[in-house]
């Protein structure tokens, strides 16, 4: 009897314990796509926008252990800032874009990833408010302002004979439109000259009268275009003008393929009198020009003659530089190479093979270690895996016996920093200029989100919250994080704006030339 | 940083219950022994929306040193010190290159009441009790995939514990069924199927989002004891 009671008691206790033992998990939402249910509450609530941001970052970001080491408590951020966003939701509370931006900056400022961008749609104003923690961090850098929109100018170097050969091309639509508006002999300047010619005539034929009237309308429309803020809509407005006035045959006034807005590039090749091969690229967007696969993907399989000509012009510049290196190195006459990545914001990882990778052995170059999200937990990461850059596969010279110098500044980001890290691993590599931005991790597109279940929150300009988050965390081979820090140049040189204005000298380029010529 | 408090509440209550049986000593007998066997672990995790992740059961090993005090011929209290592996596998349905085999080593102290029935030579028994454990080490082997380079890589590494996240202490309930055969006056052989039900998550409440994970482990073990 006693035996049975004890047995039953034990079984009963076990059963009770089983029923109440394990915690349940919080249900998590996937914010990668434009999911109505996921974003519904965030459409009209600042607090809900913040929750989407917090939860989306919590699951997708791959650098939480690093952020924790830097002192960030992401849970404390939630506790502190949710009430402030809730206060924005109070009835009759007006929230300006500036106020929203300020609060978002406080939330995001401690984060280190150099690509991270957060966009909230202010439902009261209809505007998107964007915050970048790396921009906040780098604003205080001494070359932040100077490096904005920086483009190297070699005209003085050609004038004085430092450089003797060169090619240049650009497909950046904004640069082309500026040429159409300001360059003598084309576009608006040509139109004004033609108007002046027609107005001098005593009598005009009916066609000439029509031409004059249209030219005057065109000048007005071009003036209006010049006052527009730079955006993709400038290109579509310009193209409408070009189409409408096509019959006037205005030199330079040709429609531009809008794809160039995201894939435009400015490239320049120059060869010095002592065979230093210089190459400048405004962004790592060479692949759509040099790779048939990328050309088809970006531009489609058939395109107009003007697009064809623009693609060809970029190829010619790159080939000029590449072929010069091959010929000179083979002949033992190459003195050195300069790759100018100043204010280059990055781009396609595939581009590496056309730039620094065109001087390295085929088969790839391991330059860092990568880690990916592997679950919904904040610290669910993969093992570290090698991160390799693609090197040129075709027959080419391996340049390991003459200096290769990379020029960088505060706005050298992403692929520019990846190239800098690679260069610093070469015996003949050297990075000159100012410390880079600090955006080393790589990104992918939304379609690739489920490769690692990380990368994005929302869709840009569509969902009320959008976060641009890297799909992987990258560290140097020694385990150092460069995000929020940047690559420190081997030789630090500031760009002397005064010397540039008064003497046309680029102090950073001069130092690179000196390093190659003198070896120090 | 938050910590799981279930460890502290469950064990004292259960041990008290077992100690309450002590006054019933009539004919007492000590026995010590050892067991060895295989463990099959089931890792319990909420995959959320990442539905193509798969967490598969894996086999491991278990080795125990046992001590038992028989109060009566049908009732005993048993304690063990064992090393048990609670392994699992992580794969993805869409990305076959991702295949991690986790080896998780635990040191456990199960304490249980053992109820037995049957004859002198051959007896059946049922064990009910609790255990406390400590997560000694972890290792993972397999392959993973770098989606940027498009290459798979072979992985073989010790897993470093994250003090913010990982709960090294373990505890839970156990139940087992087995058979015992008296092979000599002082020797018995045993075979047992035992189930460990962890009630402590392998992760602390380290973030405001709750993400508990548990091990449920089936052990098939055989061994012997010496009766004093």
XYZ file of C-alpha atoms in Angstrom:
748
model
C 0.000 0.000 0.000
C 2.721 2.431 1.049
C 4.670 1.323 -1.964
C 1.873 2.240 -4.344
C 1.336 5.652 -2.747
C 4.961 6.642 -3.079
C 5.084 5.448 -6.644
C 1.995 7.421 -7.538
C 3.302 10.520 -5.733
C 6.531 10.413 -7.684
C 4.724 10.053 -10.989
C 2.367 12.888 -10.123
C 5.163 15.278 -9.200
C 6.948 14.494 -12.407
C 3.826 15.135 -14.434
C 3.213 18.514 -12.756
C 6.784 19.590 -13.355
C 6.599 18.612 -17.002
C 3.613 20.863 -17.562
C 5.256 24.039 -16.308
C 8.906 23.748 -17.154
C 9.931 25.362 -20.417
C 9.699 29.004 -21.465
C 8.166 30.014 -24.743
C 9.993 32.169 -27.236
C 8.923 35.626 -28.355
C 7.454 35.531 -31.845
C 9.770 37.285 -34.294
C 8.784 38.983 -37.529
C 10.673 38.905 -40.791
C 11.076 42.511 -41.933
C 13.056 41.811 -45.094
C 10.259 42.438 -47.524
C 7.336 44.734 -48.146
C 5.005 42.733 -45.952
C 1.814 44.660 -45.193
C 1.257 42.890 -41.888
C 4.837 43.447 -40.707
C 4.825 47.182 -41.422
C 1.161 48.058 -40.960
C 1.470 49.545 -37.473
C 4.637 51.408 -38.410
C 2.852 53.346 -41.147
C 1.321 55.741 -38.607
C 3.279 55.298 -35.404
C 6.783 56.449 -34.478
C 6.978 53.933 -31.630
C 6.139 51.088 -34.033
C 8.758 52.326 -36.481
C 11.303 52.200 -33.673
C 10.240 48.643 -32.756
C 10.699 47.539 -36.361
C 14.165 49.113 -36.397
C 15.163 47.597 -33.045
C 13.888 44.101 -33.788
C 15.126 44.127 -37.384
C 18.623 45.163 -36.287
C 18.568 42.641 -33.429
C 18.064 39.743 -35.825
C 19.972 40.896 -38.926
C 23.086 42.696 -37.692
C 26.220 40.542 -37.589
C 28.446 42.655 -35.331
C 26.713 42.620 -31.943
C 29.606 41.071 -30.058
C 31.889 43.817 -31.365
C 29.353 46.507 -30.455
C 29.044 45.047 -26.968
C 32.810 45.224 -26.560
C 32.569 48.898 -27.528
C 30.080 49.424 -24.712
C 26.719 49.281 -26.483
C 23.764 47.697 -24.644
C 21.106 47.266 -27.333
C 18.441 46.271 -24.797
C 19.100 49.447 -22.828
C 18.638 51.402 -26.078
C 15.133 49.949 -26.357
C 14.275 50.802 -22.753
C 15.585 54.338 -23.105
C 14.219 55.395 -26.497
C 10.864 53.644 -26.846
C 9.210 56.128 -24.437
C 10.642 59.000 -26.500
C 9.164 57.634 -29.711
C 5.898 56.972 -27.873
C 5.862 60.628 -26.871
C 5.975 61.497 -30.591
C 2.771 59.465 -31.012
C 0.819 61.543 -28.527
C -2.342 63.068 -29.885
C -1.898 66.464 -31.603
C 1.881 66.207 -31.294
C 3.563 67.650 -34.388
C 6.834 66.017 -35.292
C 9.102 67.736 -37.784
C 11.659 65.907 -39.910
C 14.412 67.613 -37.905
C 13.063 66.376 -34.572
C 12.696 62.861 -35.898
C 16.192 62.955 -37.369
C 17.690 64.125 -34.069
C 16.115 61.269 -32.116
C 17.107 58.701 -34.741
C 20.683 60.009 -34.606
C 20.800 59.472 -30.851
C 19.644 55.868 -31.292
C 22.022 55.006 -34.133
C 25.124 57.032 -33.238
C 26.856 54.285 -31.182
C 26.730 51.707 -34.005
C 29.904 51.142 -35.958
C 29.042 49.598 -39.274
C 30.155 51.983 -42.006
C 27.380 51.192 -44.474
C 24.493 51.232 -42.023
C 21.676 53.528 -43.084
C 18.288 53.887 -41.432
C 15.303 55.583 -43.094
C 12.041 56.403 -41.351
C 9.094 57.818 -43.247
C 7.740 60.708 -41.250
C 4.046 60.002 -41.763
C 3.170 63.548 -40.723
C 5.261 65.217 -43.432
C 5.462 62.401 -45.987
C 9.261 62.732 -46.133
C 11.866 60.047 -45.552
C 14.351 60.916 -42.827
C 17.749 59.225 -43.208
C 20.426 58.648 -40.612
C 23.871 57.148 -41.078
C 25.916 56.495 -37.906
C 29.171 56.526 -39.877
C 28.347 59.955 -41.307
C 27.762 61.210 -37.778
C 31.072 59.705 -36.679
C 33.101 61.014 -39.631
C 31.678 64.544 -39.717
C 34.372 65.673 -37.306
C 37.205 64.352 -39.475
C 39.492 67.087 -40.760
C 39.110 66.077 -44.422
C 35.358 65.347 -44.298
C 34.319 68.562 -46.071
C 37.269 68.666 -48.443
C 36.664 65.106 -49.629
C 32.979 65.690 -50.474
C 32.598 65.364 -54.242
C 36.384 65.349 -54.642
C 37.651 64.590 -58.116
C 41.370 64.634 -58.892
C 42.435 67.189 -61.458
C 45.442 66.260 -63.546
C 45.283 69.189 -65.937
C 48.192 70.930 -64.212
C 50.240 67.717 -64.314
C 49.695 67.416 -68.029
C 50.462 71.090 -68.532
C 53.802 70.759 -66.750
C 54.680 67.463 -68.394
C 54.425 65.239 -65.302
C 51.960 63.155 -67.262
C 52.335 62.767 -71.004
C 49.626 60.328 -72.085
C 46.105 59.900 -70.899
C 42.482 59.079 -71.515
C 39.327 60.105 -69.700
C 35.673 59.127 -69.843
C 32.612 59.586 -67.710
C 29.112 58.213 -67.858
C 27.796 59.837 -64.719
C 24.575 61.449 -66.022
C 24.857 64.437 -63.691
C 28.352 65.207 -65.023
C 27.070 64.874 -68.603
C 24.115 67.161 -67.937
C 26.460 69.721 -66.357
C 28.563 69.585 -69.553
C 25.430 70.132 -71.639
C 24.558 73.154 -69.514
C 28.008 74.741 -69.190
C 30.466 73.608 -71.870
C 31.243 75.970 -74.707
C 30.131 74.815 -78.117
C 27.600 72.265 -76.939
C 24.226 72.185 -75.285
C 22.969 75.370 -73.744
C 25.978 77.448 -74.808
C 25.535 76.335 -78.421
C 21.807 77.142 -78.220
C 22.541 80.663 -76.930
C 25.049 81.248 -79.684
C 22.586 79.999 -82.302
C 19.845 82.259 -80.913
C 22.234 85.205 -81.166
C 22.996 84.306 -84.800
C 19.330 84.030 -85.709
C 18.414 87.272 -83.956
C 21.075 89.108 -85.968
C 19.334 88.160 -89.211
C 17.056 90.812 -90.697
C 14.481 88.332 -91.910
C 13.817 84.727 -90.945
C 12.200 82.005 -92.949
C 9.227 80.311 -91.348
C 11.445 77.342 -90.431
C 14.084 79.647 -88.924
C 11.390 81.472 -86.987
C 10.133 78.195 -85.663
C 13.691 77.179 -84.833
C 14.297 80.439 -82.973
C 11.119 80.092 -80.923
C 11.987 76.505 -80.025
C 15.560 77.425 -79.117
C 14.285 80.107 -76.771
C 11.944 77.602 -75.125
C 14.812 75.160 -74.863
C 17.025 77.694 -73.067
C 14.274 78.295 -70.510
C 13.809 74.603 -69.912
C 17.550 74.048 -69.547
C 17.720 76.910 -67.059
C 14.964 75.274 -65.051
C 16.823 71.963 -65.240
C 19.965 73.619 -63.855
C 18.070 74.693 -60.744
C 16.748 71.194 -59.942
C 18.198 69.242 -57.040
C 20.375 66.303 -58.072
C 18.256 63.147 -58.231
C 17.127 60.511 -60.691
C 14.211 62.736 -61.774
C 16.726 65.234 -63.226
C 17.699 62.595 -65.784
C 14.146 61.818 -66.838
C 13.419 65.562 -67.154
C 16.581 66.010 -69.232
C 15.667 63.060 -71.450
C 12.206 64.514 -72.111
C 13.849 67.787 -73.146
C 16.359 65.966 -75.392
C 13.543 64.052 -77.068
C 11.291 67.081 -77.491
C 14.029 69.169 -79.123
C 15.758 66.374 -80.998
C 14.867 67.991 -84.353
C 17.068 70.992 -83.494
C 20.221 68.760 -83.603
C 21.828 70.516 -80.649
C 25.371 69.147 -80.175
C 25.639 67.132 -76.957
C 21.912 67.151 -76.272
C 21.365 63.387 -76.383
C 19.134 61.280 -74.177
C 20.971 59.333 -71.461
C 20.114 55.791 -70.439
C 18.729 56.175 -66.870
C 20.601 53.037 -65.825
C 23.715 55.199 -65.726
C 22.333 56.969 -62.664
C 23.232 53.955 -60.505
C 26.030 52.693 -62.729
C 27.697 55.844 -63.998
C 31.432 56.132 -63.571
C 34.273 58.586 -64.122
C 37.577 57.019 -65.102
C 40.919 58.509 -65.967
C 44.182 56.960 -67.046
C 47.483 58.804 -67.241
C 51.071 57.765 -67.842
C 53.903 59.805 -66.388
C 57.063 60.658 -68.284
C 58.903 58.000 -66.236
C 56.274 55.279 -66.766
C 54.145 55.515 -63.647
C 50.674 54.285 -64.656
C 47.913 56.224 -62.913
C 44.276 55.161 -62.799
C 41.360 56.977 -61.210
C 37.852 55.600 -60.824
C 35.013 57.408 -59.101
C 33.345 54.167 -58.028
C 33.768 50.425 -58.387
C 31.285 50.218 -61.277
C 33.559 48.810 -63.974
C 31.868 45.430 -64.204
C 28.824 46.646 -66.205
C 31.296 47.976 -68.789
C 33.947 45.263 -68.841
C 31.979 42.081 -68.192
C 29.404 40.907 -70.725
C 27.445 39.146 -67.982
C 27.182 42.325 -65.961
C 26.457 44.442 -69.049
C 23.509 42.229 -69.919
C 22.308 42.233 -66.322
C 22.549 45.997 -65.872
C 21.808 47.398 -69.338
C 19.929 44.530 -70.909
C 20.966 42.634 -74.007
C 20.241 45.415 -76.470
C 20.595 49.152 -76.026
C 20.850 52.371 -78.036
C 23.957 53.612 -79.850
C 24.630 56.361 -77.328
C 24.706 53.829 -74.458
C 26.974 51.631 -76.549
C 29.326 54.547 -77.157
C 29.391 55.456 -73.473
C 30.187 51.874 -72.457
C 32.931 51.742 -75.073
C 34.499 54.987 -73.866
C 34.984 53.577 -70.351
C 36.400 50.320 -71.708
C 38.940 52.275 -73.756
C 40.220 54.137 -70.729
C 40.576 50.993 -68.641
C 42.228 49.127 -71.529
C 44.625 52.017 -72.013
C 45.793 51.670 -68.414
C 45.779 47.873 -68.334
C 47.660 47.497 -71.649
C 50.235 50.109 -70.648
C 51.024 48.081 -67.515
C 51.270 44.838 -69.483
C 53.615 46.298 -72.121
C 55.809 48.273 -69.746
C 56.126 45.528 -67.146
C 56.997 42.949 -69.804
C 59.700 45.284 -71.090
C 60.975 45.912 -67.560
C 60.180 49.594 -67.933
C 57.274 50.038 -65.516
C 58.230 52.400 -62.695
C 55.113 52.091 -60.545
C 51.348 52.162 -60.368
C 48.980 54.628 -58.698
C 45.346 53.716 -58.135
C 43.367 56.758 -57.034
C 40.469 55.753 -54.793
C 39.881 59.097 -53.163
C 36.191 59.765 -52.504
C 35.424 56.409 -54.121
C 32.371 55.059 -52.308
C 32.803 51.443 -53.430
C 30.616 49.236 -55.628
C 30.834 45.781 -57.174
C 33.135 43.256 -55.474
C 33.667 41.788 -58.952
C 35.489 45.009 -59.909
C 38.518 44.058 -57.829
C 39.856 41.918 -60.680
C 39.976 44.954 -62.964
C 41.804 47.214 -60.534
C 44.314 45.904 -57.955
C 43.364 42.335 -58.818
C 44.631 42.826 -62.388
C 48.182 42.868 -60.984
C 47.866 39.838 -58.728
C 48.081 36.141 -59.588
C 44.904 34.516 -60.878
C 42.925 32.327 -58.515
C 41.794 34.842 -55.927
C 43.364 36.754 -53.063
C 42.427 36.077 -49.454
C 42.359 39.358 -47.589
C 39.989 39.039 -44.621
C 37.728 36.728 -42.694
C 33.962 36.766 -42.996
C 31.156 35.798 -40.701
C 27.417 35.473 -41.365
C 24.227 35.296 -39.338
C 23.154 31.728 -38.718
C 19.908 32.091 -36.774
C 17.619 34.600 -35.117
C 19.661 34.906 -31.947
C 21.700 38.069 -31.596
C 24.961 36.106 -31.447
C 24.058 33.280 -33.861
C 27.009 33.480 -36.221
C 28.786 31.160 -38.566
C 32.406 30.205 -38.131
C 34.871 32.637 -39.615
C 35.519 31.821 -43.244
C 38.118 33.184 -45.645
C 37.043 36.189 -47.659
C 38.607 36.196 -51.062
C 38.724 38.800 -53.769
C 38.445 37.796 -57.408
C 41.665 38.396 -59.339
C 42.090 38.720 -63.069
C 41.718 35.337 -64.721
C 43.094 36.117 -68.190
C 46.712 36.212 -69.214
C 48.353 39.149 -67.440
C 51.517 40.426 -65.770
C 51.855 39.832 -62.029
C 53.260 43.088 -60.702
C 55.186 42.307 -57.536
C 58.417 44.138 -58.230
C 57.431 47.797 -58.508
C 55.467 49.938 -56.044
C 51.688 49.911 -56.199
C 50.258 52.917 -54.401
C 46.631 53.444 -53.455
C 45.461 56.985 -52.763
C 42.662 57.238 -50.209
C 40.819 59.768 -48.118
C 37.973 60.070 -45.607
C 35.385 59.172 -48.281
C 37.128 56.070 -49.552
C 34.613 53.419 -48.540
C 33.849 49.729 -48.894
C 35.642 48.366 -51.990
C 38.173 51.187 -51.655
C 38.920 49.948 -48.128
C 38.940 46.338 -49.240
C 41.498 47.253 -51.906
C 43.529 49.171 -49.310
C 43.592 46.174 -46.971
C 44.757 44.000 -49.869
C 47.433 46.491 -50.878
C 48.794 46.594 -47.334
C 49.235 42.827 -47.454
C 51.464 43.089 -50.531
C 55.225 43.559 -50.185
C 55.087 46.228 -52.871
C 51.800 47.803 -51.774
C 51.440 51.168 -50.053
C 48.428 53.237 -49.030
C 48.874 57.007 -49.006
C 46.467 59.732 -47.981
C 44.060 60.003 -45.067
C 42.306 57.363 -42.971
C 39.364 55.821 -44.806
C 35.682 55.893 -43.906
C 35.298 52.666 -41.926
C 32.827 50.669 -44.008
C 34.540 47.333 -44.544
C 31.617 44.905 -44.345
C 29.971 43.845 -47.586
C 26.388 44.122 -48.728
C 24.109 42.299 -51.060
C 20.695 42.969 -52.559
C 17.283 42.148 -51.106
C 16.832 39.195 -53.443
C 19.777 37.485 -51.754
C 18.391 38.055 -48.243
C 17.604 34.433 -47.524
C 21.163 33.307 -48.303
C 21.983 34.230 -44.727
C 18.657 35.573 -43.479
C 20.271 38.959 -43.046
C 20.900 42.153 -44.920
C 17.888 44.430 -45.040
C 14.868 45.701 -43.206
C 12.141 46.794 -45.594
C 12.399 48.251 -49.094
C 13.875 51.688 -49.730
C 11.272 54.376 -50.443
C 8.470 51.832 -50.050
C 8.170 50.612 -46.461
C 7.895 53.112 -43.570
C 11.165 51.748 -42.181
C 14.206 50.842 -44.249
C 17.579 49.701 -42.925
C 20.575 49.093 -45.148
C 22.498 46.442 -43.234
C 25.522 44.444 -44.418
C 24.907 40.803 -45.175
C 28.165 39.765 -43.552
C 30.640 40.951 -40.967
C 34.207 41.322 -42.187
C 37.309 41.462 -40.066
C 40.969 41.638 -41.038
C 42.898 38.387 -41.014
C 44.219 39.309 -37.567
C 40.656 39.736 -36.291
C 40.519 43.526 -36.267
C 37.226 45.259 -37.027
C 37.620 48.186 -39.413
C 34.037 49.362 -39.368
C 33.768 52.672 -37.596
C 37.573 52.889 -37.683
C 38.862 52.812 -41.273
C 42.159 51.827 -42.835
C 45.129 53.825 -41.584
C 47.399 54.746 -44.494
C 51.023 53.686 -44.500
C 51.890 57.310 -45.225
C 49.497 59.951 -43.963
C 49.251 63.018 -46.173
C 46.609 65.700 -46.092
C 45.256 67.287 -49.271
C 46.495 70.879 -49.220
C 43.574 72.867 -50.623
C 45.629 76.069 -50.733
C 48.443 74.468 -52.746
C 45.838 73.076 -55.085
C 44.124 76.441 -55.601
C 47.269 78.467 -56.019
C 49.654 76.083 -57.751
C 47.412 73.297 -59.064
C 49.405 70.749 -57.004
C 47.752 67.690 -55.497
C 49.859 67.054 -52.374
C 48.637 63.468 -51.989
C 49.388 62.605 -55.608
C 52.766 64.331 -55.295
C 53.593 62.172 -52.285
C 52.618 59.025 -54.185
C 54.883 60.027 -57.089
C 57.693 60.792 -54.649
C 57.252 57.428 -52.916
C 57.473 55.535 -56.196
C 60.465 57.534 -57.452
C 62.440 57.663 -54.216
C 61.233 54.557 -52.377
C 60.232 56.352 -49.178
C 22.292 40.584 -18.241
C 19.574 38.375 -16.949
C 19.906 34.822 -15.613
C 17.587 31.861 -15.510
C 16.362 31.173 -11.985
C 14.706 27.816 -12.622
C 17.890 25.948 -11.549
C 17.635 27.327 -8.053
C 13.957 26.503 -7.504
C 13.652 22.990 -8.903
C 16.562 21.087 -7.346
C 16.086 21.913 -3.622
C 12.414 20.824 -3.743
C 13.183 17.521 -5.409
C 16.130 16.659 -3.176
C 13.970 17.402 -0.108
C 11.358 14.975 -1.384
C 13.937 12.217 -1.805
C 15.466 12.849 1.624
C 12.028 12.483 3.142
C 12.218 8.799 2.183
C 15.264 8.185 4.450
C 13.331 7.364 7.645
C 11.903 4.301 5.884
C 15.235 2.358 6.154
C 14.556 -1.256 7.043
C 17.081 -3.439 5.252
C 19.764 -1.137 3.703
C 22.319 -2.097 1.119
C 24.933 -0.085 -0.729
C 25.989 -0.644 -4.269
C 28.460 1.123 -6.563
C 28.868 0.675 -10.260
C 29.514 2.052 -13.702
C 27.556 2.405 -16.900
C 28.309 3.237 -20.472
C 25.998 3.911 -23.352
C 24.766 6.021 -26.193
C 22.840 9.270 -25.986
C 20.495 10.614 -28.597
C 19.842 14.308 -28.187
C 17.000 16.393 -29.535
C 17.711 20.125 -29.643
C 14.608 22.233 -29.080
C 14.711 25.663 -30.724
C 12.156 28.015 -32.236
C 13.259 28.564 -35.859
C 10.817 31.450 -36.234
C 10.512 32.469 -39.918
C 13.827 30.845 -40.881
C 11.927 27.740 -41.802
C 14.508 26.019 -43.957
C 16.864 25.607 -41.001
C 16.817 22.037 -39.725
C 18.017 20.898 -36.315
C 18.501 17.167 -36.326
C 19.003 14.694 -33.507
C 22.469 13.263 -33.074
C 23.955 10.390 -31.167
C 26.696 10.732 -28.615
C 28.093 8.886 -25.643
C 27.399 8.665 -21.960
C 29.625 7.251 -19.210
C 28.530 7.099 -15.564
C 29.778 6.234 -12.113
C 26.836 5.142 -9.976
C 26.080 4.845 -6.298
C 22.866 3.425 -4.898
C 21.438 2.981 -1.445
C 18.668 0.376 -1.225
C 16.218 1.198 1.560
C 14.005 -1.755 0.838
C 14.058 -4.408 -1.826
C 11.690 -2.202 -3.931
C 12.946 1.278 -3.116
C 16.327 2.878 -3.416
C 17.935 6.261 -3.942
C 20.538 6.525 -6.644
C 23.079 9.167 -7.553
C 25.452 9.302 -10.460
C 28.262 11.357 -11.870
C 28.170 11.130 -15.627
C 29.635 12.611 -18.752
C 26.925 12.837 -21.387
C 27.067 14.263 -24.866
C 24.066 16.293 -26.032
C 24.849 16.620 -29.702
C 22.843 18.014 -32.565
C 23.139 18.894 -36.235
C 22.284 22.179 -37.962
C 21.536 22.101 -41.679
C 19.582 24.062 -44.233
C 17.159 22.667 -46.731
C 17.912 25.347 -49.354
C 21.677 25.560 -48.814
C 23.072 22.048 -48.537
C 26.588 23.446 -48.041
C 25.605 24.429 -44.508
C 26.022 21.368 -42.291
C 27.284 21.784 -38.739
C 27.658 18.845 -36.331
C 27.722 20.094 -32.763
C 29.417 18.088 -30.017
C 28.263 19.323 -26.593
C 29.813 17.773 -23.509
C 28.027 17.877 -20.176
C 28.935 16.727 -16.688
C 25.793 15.657 -14.897
C 24.753 14.731 -11.376
C 21.454 12.856 -11.558
C 19.720 11.975 -8.272
C 16.731 9.707 -8.433
C 14.408 7.384 -6.627
C 14.579 3.861 -7.985
C 11.478 1.694 -7.749
C 12.065 -1.976 -8.527
C 9.849 -5.030 -8.905
C 10.204 -8.673 -9.842
C 12.074 -11.714 -8.566
C 15.464 -12.372 -6.983
C 17.380 -12.922 -10.221
C 15.601 -10.744 -12.729
C 14.010 -7.445 -11.752
C 12.614 -4.445 -13.531
C 13.057 -0.897 -12.257
C 11.813 2.613 -12.793
C 13.904 5.657 -11.985
C 12.381 9.080 -11.379
C 14.362 12.077 -10.354
C 16.210 15.231 -11.222
C 19.638 16.146 -12.427
C 22.012 19.062 -12.363
C 24.574 19.538 -15.067
C 27.395 21.699 -16.305
C 28.143 22.420 -19.951
C 31.825 21.552 -20.198
C 32.684 22.258 -23.794
C 31.418 22.472 -27.324
C 32.859 21.727 -30.692
C 31.509 22.029 -34.206
C 32.553 20.301 -37.389
C 31.165 20.328 -40.868
C 30.840 22.732 -43.760
C 29.597 26.252 -44.242
C 29.183 28.534 -47.189
C 30.463 32.030 -47.950
C 27.696 33.506 -50.090
C 29.989 36.312 -51.309
C 32.758 34.095 -52.634
C 30.371 31.288 -53.556
C 32.651 28.730 -51.895
C 32.029 26.127 -49.190
C 34.552 25.708 -46.407
C 35.338 22.851 -44.038
C 34.882 23.856 -40.412
C 36.527 22.213 -37.397
C 36.674 24.346 -34.296
C 36.024 24.554 -30.590
C 33.047 26.770 -29.896
C 33.921 29.643 -27.587
C 31.373 30.273 -24.913
C 29.701 33.673 -24.891
C 29.396 34.642 -21.238
C 26.609 37.068 -22.069
C 24.489 34.453 -23.782
C 25.443 30.902 -22.829
C 23.952 29.199 -19.799
C 26.627 26.750 -18.608
C 24.457 25.319 -15.809
C 21.860 22.743 -16.721
C 19.127 21.000 -14.758
C 15.982 19.060 -15.361
C 13.969 15.964 -14.780
C 14.764 12.420 -15.625
C 12.902 9.160 -15.935
C 14.128 5.731 -16.848
C 13.047 2.135 -17.287
C 15.336 -0.835 -17.086
C 16.082 -4.420 -16.235
C 18.537 -5.841 -13.723
C 19.988 -9.357 -13.586
C 21.776 -10.773 -10.561
C 24.761 -12.517 -12.048
C 26.421 -13.377 -8.729
C 25.929 -12.771 -5.017
C 27.517 -9.345 -5.130
C 27.137 -8.429 -8.789
C 24.269 -7.189 -10.885
C 24.097 -6.208 -14.516
C 21.723 -3.473 -15.654
C 20.335 -2.119 -18.877
C 18.343 1.099 -18.877
C 16.577 3.505 -21.205
C 16.624 6.928 -19.648
C 15.247 10.315 -20.686
C 16.677 13.636 -19.548
C 14.282 16.545 -19.895
C 16.158 19.789 -19.504
C 14.206 22.607 -17.916
C 17.014 25.124 -18.178
C 17.568 26.866 -21.495
C 21.042 26.670 -23.013
C 20.776 30.451 -23.337
C 20.348 33.017 -20.603
C 17.713 35.727 -20.961
C 20.415 37.898 -22.452
C 18.112 40.033 -24.561
C 14.591 41.354 -24.158
C 13.451 39.004 -26.934
C 12.984 35.538 -25.426
C 14.836 32.825 -27.320
C 15.069 29.739 -25.057
C 16.644 26.527 -26.329
C 16.600 23.136 -24.652
C 18.086 19.677 -24.813
C 15.991 16.541 -24.506
C 18.234 13.513 -24.330
C 17.524 9.799 -24.547
C 20.249 7.558 -23.120
C 20.619 3.829 -23.717
C 23.050 2.522 -21.164
C 24.287 -0.722 -19.741
C 26.537 -1.494 -16.845
C 26.986 -3.242 -13.604
C 27.135 -2.708 -9.867
C 28.863 -4.317 -6.916
C 26.628 -4.949 -3.927
C 28.164 -4.614 -0.488
